[in-house]
mmCIF file of C-alpha atoms (C1' of nucleotides) in Angstrom:
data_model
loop_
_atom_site.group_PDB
_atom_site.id
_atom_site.type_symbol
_atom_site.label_atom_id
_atom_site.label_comp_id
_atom_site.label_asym_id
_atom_site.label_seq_id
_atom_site.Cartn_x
_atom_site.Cartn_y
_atom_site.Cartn_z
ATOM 1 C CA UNK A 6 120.837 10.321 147.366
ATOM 2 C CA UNK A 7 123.279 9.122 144.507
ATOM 3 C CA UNK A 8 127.002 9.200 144.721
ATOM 4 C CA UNK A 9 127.074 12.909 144.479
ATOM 5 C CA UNK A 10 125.153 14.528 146.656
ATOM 6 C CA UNK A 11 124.735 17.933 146.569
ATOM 7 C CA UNK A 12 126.426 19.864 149.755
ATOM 8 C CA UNK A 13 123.604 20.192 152.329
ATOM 9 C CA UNK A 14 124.355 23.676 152.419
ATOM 10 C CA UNK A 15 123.189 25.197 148.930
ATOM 11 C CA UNK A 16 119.348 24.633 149.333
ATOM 12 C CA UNK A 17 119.487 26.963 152.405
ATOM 13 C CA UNK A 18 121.412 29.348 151.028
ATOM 14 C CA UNK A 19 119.522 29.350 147.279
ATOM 15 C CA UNK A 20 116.330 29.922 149.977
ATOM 16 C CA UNK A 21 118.150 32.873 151.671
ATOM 17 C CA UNK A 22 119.438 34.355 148.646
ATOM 18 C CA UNK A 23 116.196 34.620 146.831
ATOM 19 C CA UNK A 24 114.280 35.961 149.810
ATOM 20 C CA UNK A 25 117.342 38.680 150.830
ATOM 21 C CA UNK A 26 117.372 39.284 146.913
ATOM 22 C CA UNK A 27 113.551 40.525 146.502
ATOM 23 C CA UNK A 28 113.884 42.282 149.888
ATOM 24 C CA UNK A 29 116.720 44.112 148.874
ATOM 25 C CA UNK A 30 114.964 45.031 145.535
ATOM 26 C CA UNK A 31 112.019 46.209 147.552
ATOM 27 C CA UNK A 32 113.618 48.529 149.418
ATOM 28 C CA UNK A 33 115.601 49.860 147.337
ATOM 29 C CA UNK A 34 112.528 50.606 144.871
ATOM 30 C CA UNK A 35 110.347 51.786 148.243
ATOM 31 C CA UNK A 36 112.948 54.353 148.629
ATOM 32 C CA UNK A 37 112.545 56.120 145.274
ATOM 33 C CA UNK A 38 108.927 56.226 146.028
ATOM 34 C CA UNK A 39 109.172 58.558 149.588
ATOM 35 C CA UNK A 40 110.004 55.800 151.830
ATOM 36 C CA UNK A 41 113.584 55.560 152.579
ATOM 37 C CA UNK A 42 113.393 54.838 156.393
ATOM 38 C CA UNK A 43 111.608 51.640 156.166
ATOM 39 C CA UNK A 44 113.648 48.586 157.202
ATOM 40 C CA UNK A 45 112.720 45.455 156.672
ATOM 41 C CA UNK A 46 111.206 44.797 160.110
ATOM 42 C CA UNK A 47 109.049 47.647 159.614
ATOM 43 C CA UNK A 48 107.247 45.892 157.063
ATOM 44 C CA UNK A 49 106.835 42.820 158.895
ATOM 45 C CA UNK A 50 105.253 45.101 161.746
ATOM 46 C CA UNK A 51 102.949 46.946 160.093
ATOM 47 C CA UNK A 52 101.688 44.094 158.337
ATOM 48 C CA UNK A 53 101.290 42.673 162.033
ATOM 49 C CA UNK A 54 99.160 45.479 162.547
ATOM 50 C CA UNK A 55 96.915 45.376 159.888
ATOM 51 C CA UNK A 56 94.129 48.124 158.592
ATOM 52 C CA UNK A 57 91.850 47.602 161.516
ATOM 53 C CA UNK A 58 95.087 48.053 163.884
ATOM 54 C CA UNK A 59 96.034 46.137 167.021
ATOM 55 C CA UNK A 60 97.266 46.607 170.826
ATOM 56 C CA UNK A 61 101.193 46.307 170.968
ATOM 57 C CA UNK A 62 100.941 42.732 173.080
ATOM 58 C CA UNK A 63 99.056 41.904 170.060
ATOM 59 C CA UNK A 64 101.523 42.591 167.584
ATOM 60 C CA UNK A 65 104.010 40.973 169.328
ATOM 61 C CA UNK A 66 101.569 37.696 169.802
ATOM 62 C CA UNK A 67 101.434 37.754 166.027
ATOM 63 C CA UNK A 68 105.035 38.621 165.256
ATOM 64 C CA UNK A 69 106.484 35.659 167.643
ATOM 65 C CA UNK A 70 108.257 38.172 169.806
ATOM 66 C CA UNK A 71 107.810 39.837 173.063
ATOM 67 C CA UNK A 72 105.225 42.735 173.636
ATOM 68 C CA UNK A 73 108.368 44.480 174.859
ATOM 69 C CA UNK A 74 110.102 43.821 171.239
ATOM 70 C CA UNK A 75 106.882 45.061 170.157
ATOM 71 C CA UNK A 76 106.491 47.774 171.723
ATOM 72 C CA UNK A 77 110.192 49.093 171.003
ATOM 73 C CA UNK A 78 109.294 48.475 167.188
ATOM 74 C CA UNK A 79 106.561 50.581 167.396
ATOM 75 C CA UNK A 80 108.353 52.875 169.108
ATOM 76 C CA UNK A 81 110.170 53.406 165.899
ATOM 77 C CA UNK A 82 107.365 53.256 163.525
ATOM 78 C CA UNK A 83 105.515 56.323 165.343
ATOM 79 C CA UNK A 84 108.334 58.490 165.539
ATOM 80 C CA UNK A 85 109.014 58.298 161.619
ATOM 81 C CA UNK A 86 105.025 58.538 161.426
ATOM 82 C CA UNK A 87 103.727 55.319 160.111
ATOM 83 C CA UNK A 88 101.709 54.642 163.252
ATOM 84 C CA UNK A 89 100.122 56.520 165.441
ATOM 85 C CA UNK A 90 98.921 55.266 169.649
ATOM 86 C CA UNK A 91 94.891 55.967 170.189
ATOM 87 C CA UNK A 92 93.383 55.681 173.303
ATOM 88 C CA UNK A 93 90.946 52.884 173.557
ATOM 89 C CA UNK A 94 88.000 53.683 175.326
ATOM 90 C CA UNK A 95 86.689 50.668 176.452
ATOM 91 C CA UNK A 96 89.957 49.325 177.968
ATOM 92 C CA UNK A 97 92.363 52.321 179.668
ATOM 93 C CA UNK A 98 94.874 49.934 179.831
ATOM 94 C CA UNK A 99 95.067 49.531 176.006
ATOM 95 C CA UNK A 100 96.654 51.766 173.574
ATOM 96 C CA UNK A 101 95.607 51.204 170.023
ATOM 97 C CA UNK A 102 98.132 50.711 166.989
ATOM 98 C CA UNK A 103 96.575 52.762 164.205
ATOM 99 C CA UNK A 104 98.323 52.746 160.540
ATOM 100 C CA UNK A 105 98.712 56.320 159.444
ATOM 101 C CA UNK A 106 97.755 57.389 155.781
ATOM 102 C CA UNK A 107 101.646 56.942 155.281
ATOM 103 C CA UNK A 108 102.067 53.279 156.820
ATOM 104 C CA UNK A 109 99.247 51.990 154.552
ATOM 105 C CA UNK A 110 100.523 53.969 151.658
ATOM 106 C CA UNK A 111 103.884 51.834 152.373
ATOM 107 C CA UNK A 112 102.233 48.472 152.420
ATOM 108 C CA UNK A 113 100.362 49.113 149.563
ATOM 109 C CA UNK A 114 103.485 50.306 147.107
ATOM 110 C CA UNK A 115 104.954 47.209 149.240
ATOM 111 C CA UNK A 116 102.315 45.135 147.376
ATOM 112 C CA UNK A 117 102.767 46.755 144.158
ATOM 113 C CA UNK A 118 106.444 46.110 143.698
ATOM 114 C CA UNK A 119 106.227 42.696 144.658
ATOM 115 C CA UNK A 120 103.818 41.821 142.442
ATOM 116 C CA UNK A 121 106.550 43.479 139.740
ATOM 117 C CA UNK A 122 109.519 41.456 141.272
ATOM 118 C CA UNK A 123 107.452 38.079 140.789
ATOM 119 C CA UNK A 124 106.607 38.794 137.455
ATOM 120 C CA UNK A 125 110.146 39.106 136.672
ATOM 121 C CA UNK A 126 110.775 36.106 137.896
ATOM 122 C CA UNK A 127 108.024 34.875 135.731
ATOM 123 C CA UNK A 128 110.087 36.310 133.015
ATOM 124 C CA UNK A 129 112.989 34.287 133.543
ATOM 125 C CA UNK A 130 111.252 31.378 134.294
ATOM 126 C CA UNK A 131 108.185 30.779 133.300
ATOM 127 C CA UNK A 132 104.858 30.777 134.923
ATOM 128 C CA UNK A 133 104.443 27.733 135.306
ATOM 129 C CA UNK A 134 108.172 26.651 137.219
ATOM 130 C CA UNK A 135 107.037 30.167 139.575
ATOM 131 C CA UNK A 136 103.706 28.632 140.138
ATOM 132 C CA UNK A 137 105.498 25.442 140.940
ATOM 133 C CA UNK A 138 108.105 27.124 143.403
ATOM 134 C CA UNK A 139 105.243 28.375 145.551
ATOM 135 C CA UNK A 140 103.344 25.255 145.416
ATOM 136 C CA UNK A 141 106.256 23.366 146.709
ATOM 137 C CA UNK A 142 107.244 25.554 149.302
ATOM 138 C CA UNK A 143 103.892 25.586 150.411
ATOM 139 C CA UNK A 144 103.451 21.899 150.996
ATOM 140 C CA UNK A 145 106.959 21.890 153.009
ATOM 141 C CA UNK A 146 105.965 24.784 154.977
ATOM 142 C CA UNK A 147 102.343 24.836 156.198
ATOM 143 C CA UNK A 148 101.685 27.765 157.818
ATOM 144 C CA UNK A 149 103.725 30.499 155.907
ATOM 145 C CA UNK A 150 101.296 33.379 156.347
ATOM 146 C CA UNK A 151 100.727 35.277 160.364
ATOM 147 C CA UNK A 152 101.722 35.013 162.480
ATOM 148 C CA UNK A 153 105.436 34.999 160.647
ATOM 149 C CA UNK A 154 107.710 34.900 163.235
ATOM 150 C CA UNK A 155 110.465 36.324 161.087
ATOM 151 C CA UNK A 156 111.877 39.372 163.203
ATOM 152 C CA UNK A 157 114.881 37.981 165.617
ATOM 153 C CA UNK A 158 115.412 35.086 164.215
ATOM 154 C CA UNK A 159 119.064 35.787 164.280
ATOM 155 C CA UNK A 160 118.871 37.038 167.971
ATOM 156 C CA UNK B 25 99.180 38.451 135.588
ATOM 157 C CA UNK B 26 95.063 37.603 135.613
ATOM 158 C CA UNK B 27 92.065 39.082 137.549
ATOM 159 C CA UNK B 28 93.573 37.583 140.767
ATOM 160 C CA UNK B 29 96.781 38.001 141.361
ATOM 161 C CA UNK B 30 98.825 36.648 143.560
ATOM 162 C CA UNK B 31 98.704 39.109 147.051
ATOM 163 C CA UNK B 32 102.722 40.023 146.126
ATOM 164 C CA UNK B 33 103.708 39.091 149.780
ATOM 165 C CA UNK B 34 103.434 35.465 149.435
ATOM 166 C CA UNK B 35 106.534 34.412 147.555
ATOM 167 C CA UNK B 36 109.345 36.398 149.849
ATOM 168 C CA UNK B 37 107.507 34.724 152.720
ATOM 169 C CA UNK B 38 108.033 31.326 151.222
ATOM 170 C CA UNK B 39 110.817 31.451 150.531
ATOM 171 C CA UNK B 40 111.993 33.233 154.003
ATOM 172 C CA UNK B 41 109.367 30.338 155.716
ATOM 173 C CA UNK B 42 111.140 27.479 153.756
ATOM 174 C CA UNK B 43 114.599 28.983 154.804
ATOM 175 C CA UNK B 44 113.842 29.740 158.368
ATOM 176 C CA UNK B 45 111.934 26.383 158.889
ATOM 177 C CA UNK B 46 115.764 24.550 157.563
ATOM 178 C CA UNK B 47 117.235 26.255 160.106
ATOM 179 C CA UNK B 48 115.287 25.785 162.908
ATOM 180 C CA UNK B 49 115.392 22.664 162.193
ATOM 181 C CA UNK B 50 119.217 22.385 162.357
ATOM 182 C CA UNK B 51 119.806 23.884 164.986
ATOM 183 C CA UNK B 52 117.189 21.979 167.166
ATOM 184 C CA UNK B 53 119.355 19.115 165.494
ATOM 185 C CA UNK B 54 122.522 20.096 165.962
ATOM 186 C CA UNK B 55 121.834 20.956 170.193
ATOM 187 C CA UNK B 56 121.508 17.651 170.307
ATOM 188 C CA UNK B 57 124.580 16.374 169.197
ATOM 189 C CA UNK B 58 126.562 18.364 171.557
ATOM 190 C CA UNK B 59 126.382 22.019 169.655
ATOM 191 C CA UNK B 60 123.780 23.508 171.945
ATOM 192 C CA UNK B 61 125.412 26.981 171.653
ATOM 193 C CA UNK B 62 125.816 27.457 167.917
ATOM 194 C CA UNK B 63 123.477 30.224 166.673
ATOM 195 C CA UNK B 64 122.733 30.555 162.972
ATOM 196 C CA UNK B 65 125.397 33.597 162.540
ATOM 197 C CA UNK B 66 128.241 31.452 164.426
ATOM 198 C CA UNK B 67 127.360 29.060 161.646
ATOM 199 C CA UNK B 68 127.570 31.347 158.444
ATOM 200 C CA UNK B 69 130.769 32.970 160.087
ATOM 201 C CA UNK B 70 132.445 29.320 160.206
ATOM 202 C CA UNK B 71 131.907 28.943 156.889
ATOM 203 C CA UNK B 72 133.377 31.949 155.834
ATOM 204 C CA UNK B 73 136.332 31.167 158.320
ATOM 205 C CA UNK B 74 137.255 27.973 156.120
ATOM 206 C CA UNK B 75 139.642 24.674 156.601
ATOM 207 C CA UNK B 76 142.164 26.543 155.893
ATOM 208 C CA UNK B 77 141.405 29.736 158.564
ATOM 209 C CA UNK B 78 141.435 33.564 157.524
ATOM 210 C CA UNK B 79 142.142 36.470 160.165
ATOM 211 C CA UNK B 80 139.238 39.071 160.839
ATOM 212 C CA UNK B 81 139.728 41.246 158.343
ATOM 213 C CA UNK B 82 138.846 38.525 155.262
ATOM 214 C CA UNK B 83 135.938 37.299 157.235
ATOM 215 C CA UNK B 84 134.535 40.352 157.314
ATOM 216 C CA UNK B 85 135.072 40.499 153.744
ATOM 217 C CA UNK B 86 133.633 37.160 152.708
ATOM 218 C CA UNK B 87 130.555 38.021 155.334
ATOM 219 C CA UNK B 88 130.203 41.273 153.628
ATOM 220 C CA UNK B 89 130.282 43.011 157.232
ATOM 221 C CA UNK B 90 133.103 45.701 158.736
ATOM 222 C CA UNK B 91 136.218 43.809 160.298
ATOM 223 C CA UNK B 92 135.103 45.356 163.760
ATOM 224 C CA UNK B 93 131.727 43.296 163.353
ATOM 225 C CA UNK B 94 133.524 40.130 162.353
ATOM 226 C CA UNK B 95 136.319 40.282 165.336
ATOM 227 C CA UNK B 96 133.638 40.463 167.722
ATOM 228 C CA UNK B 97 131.762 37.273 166.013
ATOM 229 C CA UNK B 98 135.318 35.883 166.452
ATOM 230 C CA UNK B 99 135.351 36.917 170.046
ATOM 231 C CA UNK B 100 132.176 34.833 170.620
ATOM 232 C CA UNK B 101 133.239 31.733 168.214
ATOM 233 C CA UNK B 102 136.757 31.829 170.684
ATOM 234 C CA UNK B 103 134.882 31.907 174.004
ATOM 235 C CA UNK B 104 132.662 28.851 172.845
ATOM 236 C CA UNK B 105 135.987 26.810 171.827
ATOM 237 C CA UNK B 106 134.733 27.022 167.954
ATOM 238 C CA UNK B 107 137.837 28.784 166.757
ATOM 239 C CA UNK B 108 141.236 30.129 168.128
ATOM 240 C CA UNK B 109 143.747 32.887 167.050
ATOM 241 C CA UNK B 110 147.093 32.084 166.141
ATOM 242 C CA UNK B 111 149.929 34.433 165.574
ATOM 243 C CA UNK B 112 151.217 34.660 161.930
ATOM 244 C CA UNK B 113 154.593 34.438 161.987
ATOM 245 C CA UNK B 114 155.240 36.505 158.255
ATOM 246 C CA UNK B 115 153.170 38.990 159.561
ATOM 247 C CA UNK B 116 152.888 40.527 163.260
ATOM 248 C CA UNK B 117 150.006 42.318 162.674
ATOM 249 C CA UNK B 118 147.725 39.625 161.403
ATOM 250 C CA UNK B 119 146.129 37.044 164.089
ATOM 251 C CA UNK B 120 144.714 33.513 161.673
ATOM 252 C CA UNK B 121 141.443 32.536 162.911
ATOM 253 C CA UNK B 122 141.398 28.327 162.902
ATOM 254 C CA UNK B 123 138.625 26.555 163.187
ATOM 255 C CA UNK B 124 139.422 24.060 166.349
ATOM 256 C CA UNK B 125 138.055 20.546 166.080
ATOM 257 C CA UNK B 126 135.038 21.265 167.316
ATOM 258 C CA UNK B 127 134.113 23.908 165.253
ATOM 259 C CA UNK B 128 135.053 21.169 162.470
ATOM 260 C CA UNK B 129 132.515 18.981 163.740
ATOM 261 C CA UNK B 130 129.898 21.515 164.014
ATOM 262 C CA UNK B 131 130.779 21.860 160.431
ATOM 263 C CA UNK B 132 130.747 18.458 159.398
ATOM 264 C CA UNK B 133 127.247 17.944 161.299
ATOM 265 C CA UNK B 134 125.205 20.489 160.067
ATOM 266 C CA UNK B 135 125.900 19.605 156.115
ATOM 267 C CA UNK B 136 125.389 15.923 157.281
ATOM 268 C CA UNK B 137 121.877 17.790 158.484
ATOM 269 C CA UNK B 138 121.064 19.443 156.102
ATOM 270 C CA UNK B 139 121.587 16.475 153.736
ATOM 271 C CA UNK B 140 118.851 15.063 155.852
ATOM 272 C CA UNK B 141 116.420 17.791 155.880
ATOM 273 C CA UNK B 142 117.217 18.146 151.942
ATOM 274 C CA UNK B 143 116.072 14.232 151.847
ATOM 275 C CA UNK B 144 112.881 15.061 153.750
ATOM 276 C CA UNK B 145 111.967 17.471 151.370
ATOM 277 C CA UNK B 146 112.547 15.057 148.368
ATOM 278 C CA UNK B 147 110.202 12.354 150.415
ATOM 279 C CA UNK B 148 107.116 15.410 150.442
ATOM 280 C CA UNK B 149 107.823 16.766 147.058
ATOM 281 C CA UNK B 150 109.760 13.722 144.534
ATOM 282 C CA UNK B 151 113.309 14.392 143.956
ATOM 283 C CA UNK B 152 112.760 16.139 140.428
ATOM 284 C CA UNK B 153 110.587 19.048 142.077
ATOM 285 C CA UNK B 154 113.576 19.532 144.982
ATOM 286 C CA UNK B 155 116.337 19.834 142.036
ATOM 287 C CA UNK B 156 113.583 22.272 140.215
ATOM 288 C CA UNK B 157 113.350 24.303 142.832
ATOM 289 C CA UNK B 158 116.903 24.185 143.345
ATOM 290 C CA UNK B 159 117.723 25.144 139.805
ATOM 291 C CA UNK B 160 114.699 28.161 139.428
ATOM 292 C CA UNK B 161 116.466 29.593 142.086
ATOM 293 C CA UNK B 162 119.485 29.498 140.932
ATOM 294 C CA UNK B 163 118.490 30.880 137.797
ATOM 295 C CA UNK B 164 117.181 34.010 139.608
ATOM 296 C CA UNK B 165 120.011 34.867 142.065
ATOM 297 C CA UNK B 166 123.045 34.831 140.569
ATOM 298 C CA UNK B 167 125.949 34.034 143.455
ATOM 299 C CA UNK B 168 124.034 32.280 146.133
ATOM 300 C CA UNK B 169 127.598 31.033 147.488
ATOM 301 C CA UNK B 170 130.189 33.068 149.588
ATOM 302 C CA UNK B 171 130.717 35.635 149.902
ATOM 303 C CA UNK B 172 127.133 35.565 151.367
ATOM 304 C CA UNK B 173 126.398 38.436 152.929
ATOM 305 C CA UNK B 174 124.110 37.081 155.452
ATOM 306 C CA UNK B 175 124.572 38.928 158.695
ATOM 307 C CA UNK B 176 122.900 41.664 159.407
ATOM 308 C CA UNK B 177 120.833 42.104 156.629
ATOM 309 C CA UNK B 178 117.962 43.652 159.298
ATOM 310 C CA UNK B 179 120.117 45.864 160.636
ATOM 311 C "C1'" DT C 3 85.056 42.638 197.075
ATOM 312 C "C1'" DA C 4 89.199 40.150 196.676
ATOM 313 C "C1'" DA C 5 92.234 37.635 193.617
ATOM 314 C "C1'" DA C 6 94.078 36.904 189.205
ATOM 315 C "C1'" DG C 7 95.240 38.310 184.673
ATOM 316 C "C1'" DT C 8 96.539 41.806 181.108
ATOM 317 C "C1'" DC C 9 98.135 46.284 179.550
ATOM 318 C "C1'" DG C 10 101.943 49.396 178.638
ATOM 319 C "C1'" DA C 11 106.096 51.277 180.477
ATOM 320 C "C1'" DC C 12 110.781 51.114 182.383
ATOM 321 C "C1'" DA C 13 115.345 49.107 183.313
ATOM 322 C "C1'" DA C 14 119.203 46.152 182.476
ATOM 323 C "C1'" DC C 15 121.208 43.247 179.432
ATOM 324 C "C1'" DG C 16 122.857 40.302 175.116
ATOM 325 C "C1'" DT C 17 123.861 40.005 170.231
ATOM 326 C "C1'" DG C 18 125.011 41.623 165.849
ATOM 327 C "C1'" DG C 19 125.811 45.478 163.408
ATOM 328 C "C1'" DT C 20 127.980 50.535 162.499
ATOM 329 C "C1'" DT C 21 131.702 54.524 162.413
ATOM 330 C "C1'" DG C 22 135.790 56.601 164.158
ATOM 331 C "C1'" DT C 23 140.293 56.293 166.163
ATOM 332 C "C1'" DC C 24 144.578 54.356 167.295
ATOM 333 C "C1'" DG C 25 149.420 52.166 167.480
ATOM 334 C "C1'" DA C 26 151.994 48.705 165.359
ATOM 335 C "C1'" DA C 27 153.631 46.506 161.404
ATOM 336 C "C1'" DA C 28 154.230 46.014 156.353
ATOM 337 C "C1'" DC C 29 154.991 47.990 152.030
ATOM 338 C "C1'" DA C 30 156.168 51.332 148.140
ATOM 339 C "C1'" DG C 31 158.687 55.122 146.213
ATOM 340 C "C1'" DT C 32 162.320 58.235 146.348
ATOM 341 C "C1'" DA D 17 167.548 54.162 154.337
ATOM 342 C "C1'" DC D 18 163.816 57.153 155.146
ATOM 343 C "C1'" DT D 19 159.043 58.461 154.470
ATOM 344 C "C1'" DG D 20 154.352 58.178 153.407
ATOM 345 C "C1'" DT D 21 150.498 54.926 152.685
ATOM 346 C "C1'" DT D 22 148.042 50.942 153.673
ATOM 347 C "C1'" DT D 23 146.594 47.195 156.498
ATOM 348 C "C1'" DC D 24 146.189 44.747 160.762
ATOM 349 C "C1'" DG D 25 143.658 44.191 165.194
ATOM 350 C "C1'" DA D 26 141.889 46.514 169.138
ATOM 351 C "C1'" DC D 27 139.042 49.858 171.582
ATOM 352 C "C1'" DA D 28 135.093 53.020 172.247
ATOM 353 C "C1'" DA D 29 130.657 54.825 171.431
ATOM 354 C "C1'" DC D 30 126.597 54.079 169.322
ATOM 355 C "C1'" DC D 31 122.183 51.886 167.071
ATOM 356 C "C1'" DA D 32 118.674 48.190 166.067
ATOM 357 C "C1'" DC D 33 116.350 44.481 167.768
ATOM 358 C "C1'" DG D 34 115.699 41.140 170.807
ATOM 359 C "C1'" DT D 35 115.416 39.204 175.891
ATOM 360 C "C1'" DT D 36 113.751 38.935 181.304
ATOM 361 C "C1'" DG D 37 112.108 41.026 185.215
ATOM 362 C "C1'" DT D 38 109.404 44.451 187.520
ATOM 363 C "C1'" DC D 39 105.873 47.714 188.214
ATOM 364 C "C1'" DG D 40 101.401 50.429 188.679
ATOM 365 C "C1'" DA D 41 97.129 50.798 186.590
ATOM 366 C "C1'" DC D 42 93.190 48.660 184.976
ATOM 367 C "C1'" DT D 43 89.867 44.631 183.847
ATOM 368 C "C1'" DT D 44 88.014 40.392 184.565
ATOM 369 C "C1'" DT D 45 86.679 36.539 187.174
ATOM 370 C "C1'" DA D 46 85.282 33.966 191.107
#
DNA sequence: TAAAGTCGACAACGTGGTTGTCGAAACAGT
DNA sequence: ACTGTTTCGACAACCACGTTGTCGACTTTA
C-alpha cells in the first residue's frame, strides 16, 4: 500500500491469463491425441461425473448449475460418445451417467498433460516458487477442489 | 517430479478458484455501490472501450472477439446507460463508443476494489508472497494485459 | 394410502459467441 | 474522375451454455 500501487486490475488478470493459458495448451495438445471435440466444459463435466458415475441432478449439484444445465451438457457428451445413460434399477426415475472407455481415456491424457504443463512451469521457475504459487492460492481459496462451480460463471 | 505427484488438475483450478473467487467478490461489491447490473464481460468490454472510446470494430479487436459479438456487448453496455454511440464526424460509417459517467465510475470502483481485495490477500499471505505470485505469473504468461481475450473462451 | 419430494424431460428465454450478407462510406490506383 | 477494394455497422441465422417453470412418473415419508 505504498505510493504506487499496483492497478487493482493486473492480479485478476495475471490469475486469468495463467489459467486460460494451460487450458488453451491442453486442448490444443488433447486434440493431437484423438480428442478434438472436447471443450473446456466437457472436462469440468466429466470430472463431475467421476469413474463410479452419477445421476444428471447430481452432476449439476456438484458443478453449481442446474440439473437442466446438466442435463443439456450431457446431452452433448453422449452424442460425441464420452458418456453413455444406464438404467438404474433400483430407482426408474434415475438414469445413470456412465464414462465410456473414451471419456476416461480423455481425463486421463487430461491428467497427463497437465502434469507436463506444470513441470514447465517448474522449468521456468523453479520448484520451489510453483510449490509456493499453489500453497498461496490455496490458503486464499479454501475449497478449490468439487464441487468447482466453474461452468457459467460468465452467464 | 517424485513418487507422488501432484494430481495435474490442481494448479489450473487454483488459479481459475483464485480468479473466480476476485470476481465474485467484486461484483457482490460493486452491486452495492449502485452497479447491480454489471456482469464480469460488461466489465472486461469497458476496459477495452477506454477513456478515450473506440467504435465496435476495435473492441472486438482488443477483446479478441468478431465485431458482430462486440456490437451486441455494446448494445447491452447502451441499454444499461454504461456507454453511448456518437457519430464520427470524419467518418460516416464509424459510430465511437464513450464510456458515459457511469460507466466511468463503474470503472473507477472496481480498481478501487480490487485494490482492496489485492490488500486482503497481502493480510493472509505477507505482501512479499502477493508480489511473488504476481511476478511467477508473469514470468509464465507473457501479455496478461489487453488485448485480453477474455470472452468467450468456453464457447 | 395419501402427501411430499426427486427424477428426467420439455419449452421458452437470456447472454455471449459464431458466420454470412448487405449497403454505405472511405480509400487507392489508373 | 471513375473503379475496385476495404472497412464500417447492422441484420439474420445459428450454436453453446446457462436460466425458470412445468410436467408426468416414480420413490419416500408420514
Amino acid at each position: 500500500m505504498a505510493d504506487n500501487d499496483p492497478p487493482g486490475f493486473e492480479l485478476p488478470l495475471l490469475l486469468f491469463a495463467g489459467f486460460r493459458s494451460l487450458i488453451d495448451q491442453l486442448h490444443a495438445e488433447l486434440a493431437t491425441r484423438g480428442h478434438p471435440d472436447v471443450r473446456p466444459a466437457y472436462g469440468f463435466a466429466m470430472q463431475a461425473i467421476g469413474v463410479l458415475g452419477a445421476t444428471a441432478s447430481e452432476i449439476g449439484r456438484r458443478l453449481g448449475v442446474s440439473k437442466q444445465a446438466a442435463g443439456k451438457t450431457v446431452d452433448r457428451l453422449a452424442a460425441l460418445g464420452y458418456v453413455e445413460r444406464v438404467d438404474d434399477p433400483h430407482d426408474a426415475r434415475r438414469k445413470l451417467i456412465r464414462l465410456t472407455p473414451r471419456g476416461i481415456d480423455s481425463l486421463v491424457q487430461s491428467a497427463e498433460i497437465f502434469d507436463r504443463l506444470r513441470a514447465r512451469w517448474v522449468e521456468a521457475l523453479g520448484a520451489d516458487r510453483v510449490a509456493q504459487l499453489e500453497s498461496s492460492l490455496r490458503t486464499v481459496v479454501p475449497n478449490a477442489g468439487f464441487p468447482v462451480d466453474v461452468p457459467g460463471w460468465f452467464g
